[in-house]
Amino acid sequence: MKSGNQSNGPFRERATDELREFAVIATYLYFCFAALFYFKFATLQAQNIAYAPLGLAAVKAAICAKFMLVGRAFHIGEGERFKSYPLIVPTLYRAFAFLALLVVLTVIEEAIVGVIHGRAIWDSVTSMAGGTLHQMIATSFIMLLILIPYFGFRSLGRVIGDRTLVRLYFERRHPVDPA
């Protein structure tokens, strides 16, 4: 007879891995969004317009990280078809696929938030990313530029192994003796 701990082991391990992945994605996105929102803050402050960026960056990072985990759970942008291609191909494919996913889920999120706050769905959706078409396009480009390095590292991790990738970036290296 199995004990409760043995049957919960795989679930607990999956939950821990999922939480770790969420933390990594959310942290990465937070630093990216915080830099962008701080730039917006500095620009608006020069015009005497109040703006509170860092709290918004944290919330947006958490929401986008969860959306990315949903995409991963549905295997968005994955497949064996790019296995023989250079890493840039699956990296760009996944970045564009996740950009599309984030745009769709963000539109749905904004519509729901708008309904909760008593606004019309269309008004909520059109106020996204600043409210103008140019701001929405610029936001999409910036989000793509944020996603490309993330998926570049993920693609490299698939080739050399995630543990090797982490070790290369975060463990002290010893100098190679030229002799």
PDB file of C-alpha atoms in Angstrom:
ATOM      1  CA  MET A   1       0.000   0.000   0.000  1.00  0.00           C
ATOM      2  CA  LYS A   2       1.346   3.445  -0.977  1.00  0.00           C
ATOM      3  CA  SER A   3       1.529   6.218   1.536  1.00  0.00           C
ATOM      4  CA  GLY A   4      -0.030   9.598   0.830  1.00  0.00           C
ATOM      5  CA  ASN A   5       3.394  11.174   0.371  1.00  0.00           C
ATOM      6  CA  GLN A   6       4.354   8.775  -2.417  1.00  0.00           C
ATOM      7  CA  SER A   7       1.192   9.419  -4.433  1.00  0.00           C
ATOM      8  CA  ASN A   8       1.546  13.181  -3.939  1.00  0.00           C
ATOM      9  CA  GLY A   9       5.215  13.160  -4.962  1.00  0.00           C
ATOM     10  CA  PRO A  10       4.763  13.655  -8.711  1.00  0.00           C
ATOM     11  CA  PHE A  11       2.025  16.248  -8.162  1.00  0.00           C
ATOM     12  CA  ARG A  12       4.138  18.147  -5.631  1.00  0.00           C
ATOM     13  CA  GLU A  13       7.159  17.984  -7.943  1.00  0.00           C
ATOM     14  CA  ARG A  14       5.118  19.270 -10.906  1.00  0.00           C
ATOM     15  CA  ALA A  15       3.626  22.045  -8.772  1.00  0.00           C
ATOM     16  CA  THR A  16       7.087  23.038  -7.537  1.00  0.00           C
ATOM     17  CA  ASP A  17       8.461  23.059 -11.099  1.00  0.00           C
ATOM     18  CA  GLU A  18       5.470  25.100 -12.284  1.00  0.00           C
ATOM     19  CA  LEU A  19       5.891  27.599  -9.447  1.00  0.00           C
ATOM     20  CA  ARG A  20       9.625  27.891 -10.138  1.00  0.00           C
ATOM     21  CA  GLU A  21       8.955  28.464 -13.844  1.00  0.00           C
ATOM     22  CA  PHE A  22       6.305  31.069 -12.986  1.00  0.00           C
ATOM     23  CA  ALA A  23       8.775  32.863 -10.695  1.00  0.00           C
ATOM     24  CA  VAL A  24      11.488  32.875 -13.376  1.00  0.00           C
ATOM     25  CA  ILE A  25       9.161  34.183 -16.093  1.00  0.00           C
ATOM     26  CA  ALA A  26       7.494  36.742 -13.817  1.00  0.00           C
ATOM     27  CA  THR A  27      10.870  38.025 -12.587  1.00  0.00           C
ATOM     28  CA  TYR A  28      12.223  38.350 -16.122  1.00  0.00           C
ATOM     29  CA  LEU A  29       9.074  40.121 -17.301  1.00  0.00           C
ATOM     30  CA  TYR A  30       9.018  42.349 -14.221  1.00  0.00           C
ATOM     31  CA  PHE A  31      12.505  43.686 -14.906  1.00  0.00           C
ATOM     32  CA  CYS A  32      11.641  44.256 -18.573  1.00  0.00           C
ATOM     33  CA  PHE A  33       8.310  45.927 -17.784  1.00  0.00           C
ATOM     34  CA  ALA A  34       9.739  47.920 -14.881  1.00  0.00           C
ATOM     35  CA  ALA A  35      12.394  49.395 -17.171  1.00  0.00           C
ATOM     36  CA  LEU A  36       9.792  50.305 -19.785  1.00  0.00           C
ATOM     37  CA  PHE A  37       7.296  51.677 -17.284  1.00  0.00           C
ATOM     38  CA  TYR A  38      10.025  53.653 -15.532  1.00  0.00           C
ATOM     39  CA  PHE A  39      10.990  55.185 -18.865  1.00  0.00           C
ATOM     40  CA  LYS A  40       7.328  56.091 -19.414  1.00  0.00           C
ATOM     41  CA  PHE A  41       7.209  57.520 -15.872  1.00  0.00           C
ATOM     42  CA  ALA A  42      10.282  59.665 -16.520  1.00  0.00           C
ATOM     43  CA  THR A  43       8.870  60.908 -19.808  1.00  0.00           C
ATOM     44  CA  LEU A  44       5.483  61.746 -18.321  1.00  0.00           C
ATOM     45  CA  GLN A  45       7.040  63.326 -15.223  1.00  0.00           C
ATOM     46  CA  ALA A  46       8.903  65.739 -17.490  1.00  0.00           C
ATOM     47  CA  GLN A  47       5.444  66.886 -18.636  1.00  0.00           C
ATOM     48  CA  ASN A  48       4.142  67.061 -15.021  1.00  0.00           C
ATOM     49  CA  ILE A  49       1.888  64.021 -15.490  1.00  0.00           C
ATOM     50  CA  ALA A  50       1.630  61.586 -12.572  1.00  0.00           C
ATOM     51  CA  TYR A  51       2.211  57.900 -13.258  1.00  0.00           C
ATOM     52  CA  ALA A  52       2.886  54.949 -10.894  1.00  0.00           C
ATOM     53  CA  PRO A  53       4.861  52.381 -12.877  1.00  0.00           C
ATOM     54  CA  LEU A  54       6.389  49.715 -10.620  1.00  0.00           C
ATOM     55  CA  GLY A  55       3.208  48.271  -9.132  1.00  0.00           C
ATOM     56  CA  LEU A  56       1.712  48.052 -12.596  1.00  0.00           C
ATOM     57  CA  ALA A  57       4.862  46.317 -13.853  1.00  0.00           C
ATOM     58  CA  ALA A  58       4.567  43.647 -11.143  1.00  0.00           C
ATOM     59  CA  VAL A  59       0.895  42.980 -11.863  1.00  0.00           C
ATOM     60  CA  LYS A  60       1.419  42.880 -15.632  1.00  0.00           C
ATOM     61  CA  ALA A  61       4.444  40.583 -15.247  1.00  0.00           C
ATOM     62  CA  ALA A  62       2.475  38.142 -13.094  1.00  0.00           C
ATOM     63  CA  ILE A  63      -0.458  38.099 -15.501  1.00  0.00           C
ATOM     64  CA  CYS A  64       1.739  37.633 -18.581  1.00  0.00           C
ATOM     65  CA  ALA A  65       3.777  34.923 -16.811  1.00  0.00           C
ATOM     66  CA  LYS A  66       0.581  33.017 -16.065  1.00  0.00           C
ATOM     67  CA  PHE A  67      -0.550  33.450 -19.681  1.00  0.00           C
ATOM     68  CA  MET A  68       2.800  32.063 -20.842  1.00  0.00           C
ATOM     69  CA  LEU A  69       2.404  29.031 -18.574  1.00  0.00           C
ATOM     70  CA  VAL A  70      -1.054  28.469 -20.046  1.00  0.00           C
ATOM     71  CA  GLY A  71       0.505  28.613 -23.522  1.00  0.00           C
ATOM     72  CA  ARG A  72       3.170  26.150 -22.482  1.00  0.00           C
ATOM     73  CA  ALA A  73       0.516  23.812 -21.052  1.00  0.00           C
ATOM     74  CA  PHE A  74      -1.223  23.866 -24.449  1.00  0.00           C
ATOM     75  CA  HIS A  75       2.128  23.353 -26.231  1.00  0.00           C
ATOM     76  CA  ILE A  76       1.861  26.624 -28.153  1.00  0.00           C
ATOM     77  CA  GLY A  77       4.750  26.986 -30.596  1.00  0.00           C
ATOM     78  CA  GLU A  78       6.183  23.550 -29.880  1.00  0.00           C
ATOM     79  CA  GLY A  79       6.795  20.687 -32.207  1.00  0.00           C
ATOM     80  CA  GLU A  80       9.424  18.543 -33.801  1.00  0.00           C
ATOM     81  CA  ARG A  81       9.204  20.277 -37.193  1.00  0.00           C
ATOM     82  CA  PHE A  82      11.975  22.756 -36.298  1.00  0.00           C
ATOM     83  CA  LYS A  83      14.384  20.209 -34.852  1.00  0.00           C
ATOM     84  CA  SER A  84      16.800  20.373 -37.805  1.00  0.00           C
ATOM     85  CA  TYR A  85      16.605  24.158 -38.242  1.00  0.00           C
ATOM     86  CA  PRO A  86      19.005  26.711 -36.712  1.00  0.00           C
ATOM     87  CA  LEU A  87      17.902  27.822 -33.224  1.00  0.00           C
ATOM     88  CA  ILE A  88      16.724  31.201 -34.515  1.00  0.00           C
ATOM     89  CA  VAL A  89      13.813  29.539 -36.366  1.00  0.00           C
ATOM     90  CA  PRO A  90      12.117  27.870 -33.374  1.00  0.00           C
ATOM     91  CA  THR A  91      13.015  30.894 -31.247  1.00  0.00           C
ATOM     92  CA  LEU A  92      11.252  33.327 -33.574  1.00  0.00           C
ATOM     93  CA  TYR A  93       8.345  30.965 -34.181  1.00  0.00           C
ATOM     94  CA  ARG A  94       7.696  30.540 -30.465  1.00  0.00           C
ATOM     95  CA  ALA A  95       8.167  34.272 -29.795  1.00  0.00           C
ATOM     96  CA  PHE A  96       5.572  35.172 -32.450  1.00  0.00           C
ATOM     97  CA  ALA A  97       3.210  32.398 -31.303  1.00  0.00           C
ATOM     98  CA  PHE A  98       3.389  33.588 -27.699  1.00  0.00           C
ATOM     99  CA  LEU A  99       3.051  37.214 -28.758  1.00  0.00           C
ATOM    100  CA  ALA A 100      -0.209  36.276 -30.481  1.00  0.00           C
ATOM    101  CA  LEU A 101      -1.322  34.343 -27.397  1.00  0.00           C
ATOM    102  CA  LEU A 102      -0.470  37.247 -25.078  1.00  0.00           C
ATOM    103  CA  VAL A 103      -2.321  39.717 -27.290  1.00  0.00           C
ATOM    104  CA  VAL A 104      -5.446  37.539 -27.417  1.00  0.00           C
ATOM    105  CA  LEU A 105      -5.439  36.779 -23.689  1.00  0.00           C
ATOM    106  CA  THR A 106      -4.707  40.421 -22.819  1.00  0.00           C
ATOM    107  CA  VAL A 107      -7.667  41.543 -24.950  1.00  0.00           C
ATOM    108  CA  ILE A 108      -9.866  39.037 -23.104  1.00  0.00           C
ATOM    109  CA  GLU A 109      -8.452  40.184 -19.750  1.00  0.00           C
ATOM    110  CA  GLU A 110      -9.065  43.861 -20.542  1.00  0.00           C
ATOM    111  CA  ALA A 111     -12.616  43.084 -21.685  1.00  0.00           C
ATOM    112  CA  ILE A 112     -13.360  41.223 -18.441  1.00  0.00           C
ATOM    113  CA  VAL A 113     -11.811  43.971 -16.283  1.00  0.00           C
ATOM    114  CA  GLY A 114     -13.827  46.544 -18.217  1.00  0.00           C
ATOM    115  CA  VAL A 115     -17.076  44.662 -17.658  1.00  0.00           C
ATOM    116  CA  ILE A 116     -16.286  44.333 -13.937  1.00  0.00           C
ATOM    117  CA  HIS A 117     -15.732  48.098 -13.752  1.00  0.00           C
ATOM    118  CA  GLY A 118     -18.903  48.857 -15.717  1.00  0.00           C
ATOM    119  CA  ARG A 119     -17.236  49.908 -18.977  1.00  0.00           C
ATOM    120  CA  ALA A 120     -18.183  48.776 -22.432  1.00  0.00           C
ATOM    121  CA  ILE A 121     -16.032  45.931 -23.768  1.00  0.00           C
ATOM    122  CA  TRP A 122     -14.984  47.933 -26.826  1.00  0.00           C
ATOM    123  CA  ASP A 123     -13.882  50.885 -24.677  1.00  0.00           C
ATOM    124  CA  SER A 124     -11.777  48.596 -22.500  1.00  0.00           C
ATOM    125  CA  VAL A 125     -10.116  46.886 -25.446  1.00  0.00           C
ATOM    126  CA  THR A 126      -9.375  50.108 -27.331  1.00  0.00           C
ATOM    127  CA  SER A 127      -7.757  51.672 -24.253  1.00  0.00           C
ATOM    128  CA  MET A 128      -5.090  48.928 -24.141  1.00  0.00           C
ATOM    129  CA  ALA A 129      -1.435  49.880 -24.576  1.00  0.00           C
ATOM    130  CA  GLY A 130      -2.168  53.594 -24.522  1.00  0.00           C
ATOM    131  CA  GLY A 131      -5.251  53.547 -26.696  1.00  0.00           C
ATOM    132  CA  THR A 132      -3.840  54.453 -30.109  1.00  0.00           C
ATOM    133  CA  LEU A 133      -2.975  52.098 -32.943  1.00  0.00           C
ATOM    134  CA  HIS A 134       0.638  53.311 -32.956  1.00  0.00           C
ATOM    135  CA  GLN A 135       0.999  52.650 -29.221  1.00  0.00           C
ATOM    136  CA  MET A 136      -0.497  49.161 -29.627  1.00  0.00           C
ATOM    137  CA  ILE A 137       1.913  48.354 -32.464  1.00  0.00           C
ATOM    138  CA  ALA A 138       4.871  49.741 -30.490  1.00  0.00           C
ATOM    139  CA  THR A 139       3.833  47.715 -27.427  1.00  0.00           C
ATOM    140  CA  SER A 140       3.610  44.572 -29.565  1.00  0.00           C
ATOM    141  CA  PHE A 141       7.091  45.182 -30.995  1.00  0.00           C
ATOM    142  CA  ILE A 142       8.510  45.714 -27.528  1.00  0.00           C
ATOM    143  CA  MET A 143       6.812  42.562 -26.257  1.00  0.00           C
ATOM    144  CA  LEU A 144       8.286  40.633 -29.185  1.00  0.00           C
ATOM    145  CA  LEU A 145      11.736  42.007 -28.310  1.00  0.00           C
ATOM    146  CA  ILE A 146      11.202  40.786 -24.738  1.00  0.00           C
ATOM    147  CA  LEU A 147      10.043  37.327 -25.864  1.00  0.00           C
ATOM    148  CA  ILE A 148      12.867  36.638 -28.339  1.00  0.00           C
ATOM    149  CA  PRO A 149      15.673  36.420 -25.734  1.00  0.00           C
ATOM    150  CA  TYR A 150      13.458  34.382 -23.405  1.00  0.00           C
ATOM    151  CA  PHE A 151      12.702  31.805 -26.089  1.00  0.00           C
ATOM    152  CA  GLY A 152      16.282  31.968 -27.330  1.00  0.00           C
ATOM    153  CA  PHE A 153      17.453  30.783 -23.925  1.00  0.00           C
ATOM    154  CA  ARG A 154      14.670  28.185 -23.807  1.00  0.00           C
ATOM    155  CA  SER A 155      15.698  26.866 -27.243  1.00  0.00           C
ATOM    156  CA  LEU A 156      19.352  26.732 -26.227  1.00  0.00           C
ATOM    157  CA  GLY A 157      18.358  24.939 -23.017  1.00  0.00           C
ATOM    158  CA  ARG A 158      16.556  22.299 -25.060  1.00  0.00           C
ATOM    159  CA  VAL A 159      19.699  21.639 -27.085  1.00  0.00           C
ATOM    160  CA  ILE A 160      22.349  21.620 -24.363  1.00  0.00           C
ATOM    161  CA  GLY A 161      20.066  20.860 -21.417  1.00  0.00           C
ATOM    162  CA  ASP A 162      18.500  23.285 -18.978  1.00  0.00           C
ATOM    163  CA  ARG A 163      20.843  22.292 -16.154  1.00  0.00           C
ATOM    164  CA  THR A 164      23.900  22.870 -18.338  1.00  0.00           C
ATOM    165  CA  LEU A 165      22.546  26.269 -19.397  1.00  0.00           C
ATOM    166  CA  VAL A 166      21.887  27.301 -15.796  1.00  0.00           C
ATOM    167  CA  ARG A 167      25.308  26.033 -14.747  1.00  0.00           C
ATOM    168  CA  LEU A 168      26.996  28.010 -17.545  1.00  0.00           C
ATOM    169  CA  TYR A 169      25.302  31.233 -16.473  1.00  0.00           C
ATOM    170  CA  PHE A 170      25.254  30.947 -12.712  1.00  0.00           C
ATOM    171  CA  GLU A 171      28.172  28.804 -11.556  1.00  0.00           C
ATOM    172  CA  ARG A 172      31.675  30.110 -11.169  1.00  0.00           C
ATOM    173  CA  ARG A 173      33.954  29.071 -14.019  1.00  0.00           C
ATOM    174  CA  HIS A 174      37.486  27.967 -13.487  1.00  0.00           C
ATOM    175  CA  PRO A 175      40.160  29.332 -15.822  1.00  0.00           C
ATOM    176  CA  VAL A 176      41.412  26.846 -18.370  1.00  0.00           C
ATOM    177  CA  ASP A 177      45.102  26.016 -18.008  1.00  0.00           C
ATOM    178  CA  PRO A 178      46.718  26.709 -21.434  1.00  0.00           C
ATOM    179  CA  ALA A 179      49.345  23.986 -20.887  1.00  0.00           C
TER     180      ALA A 179
END
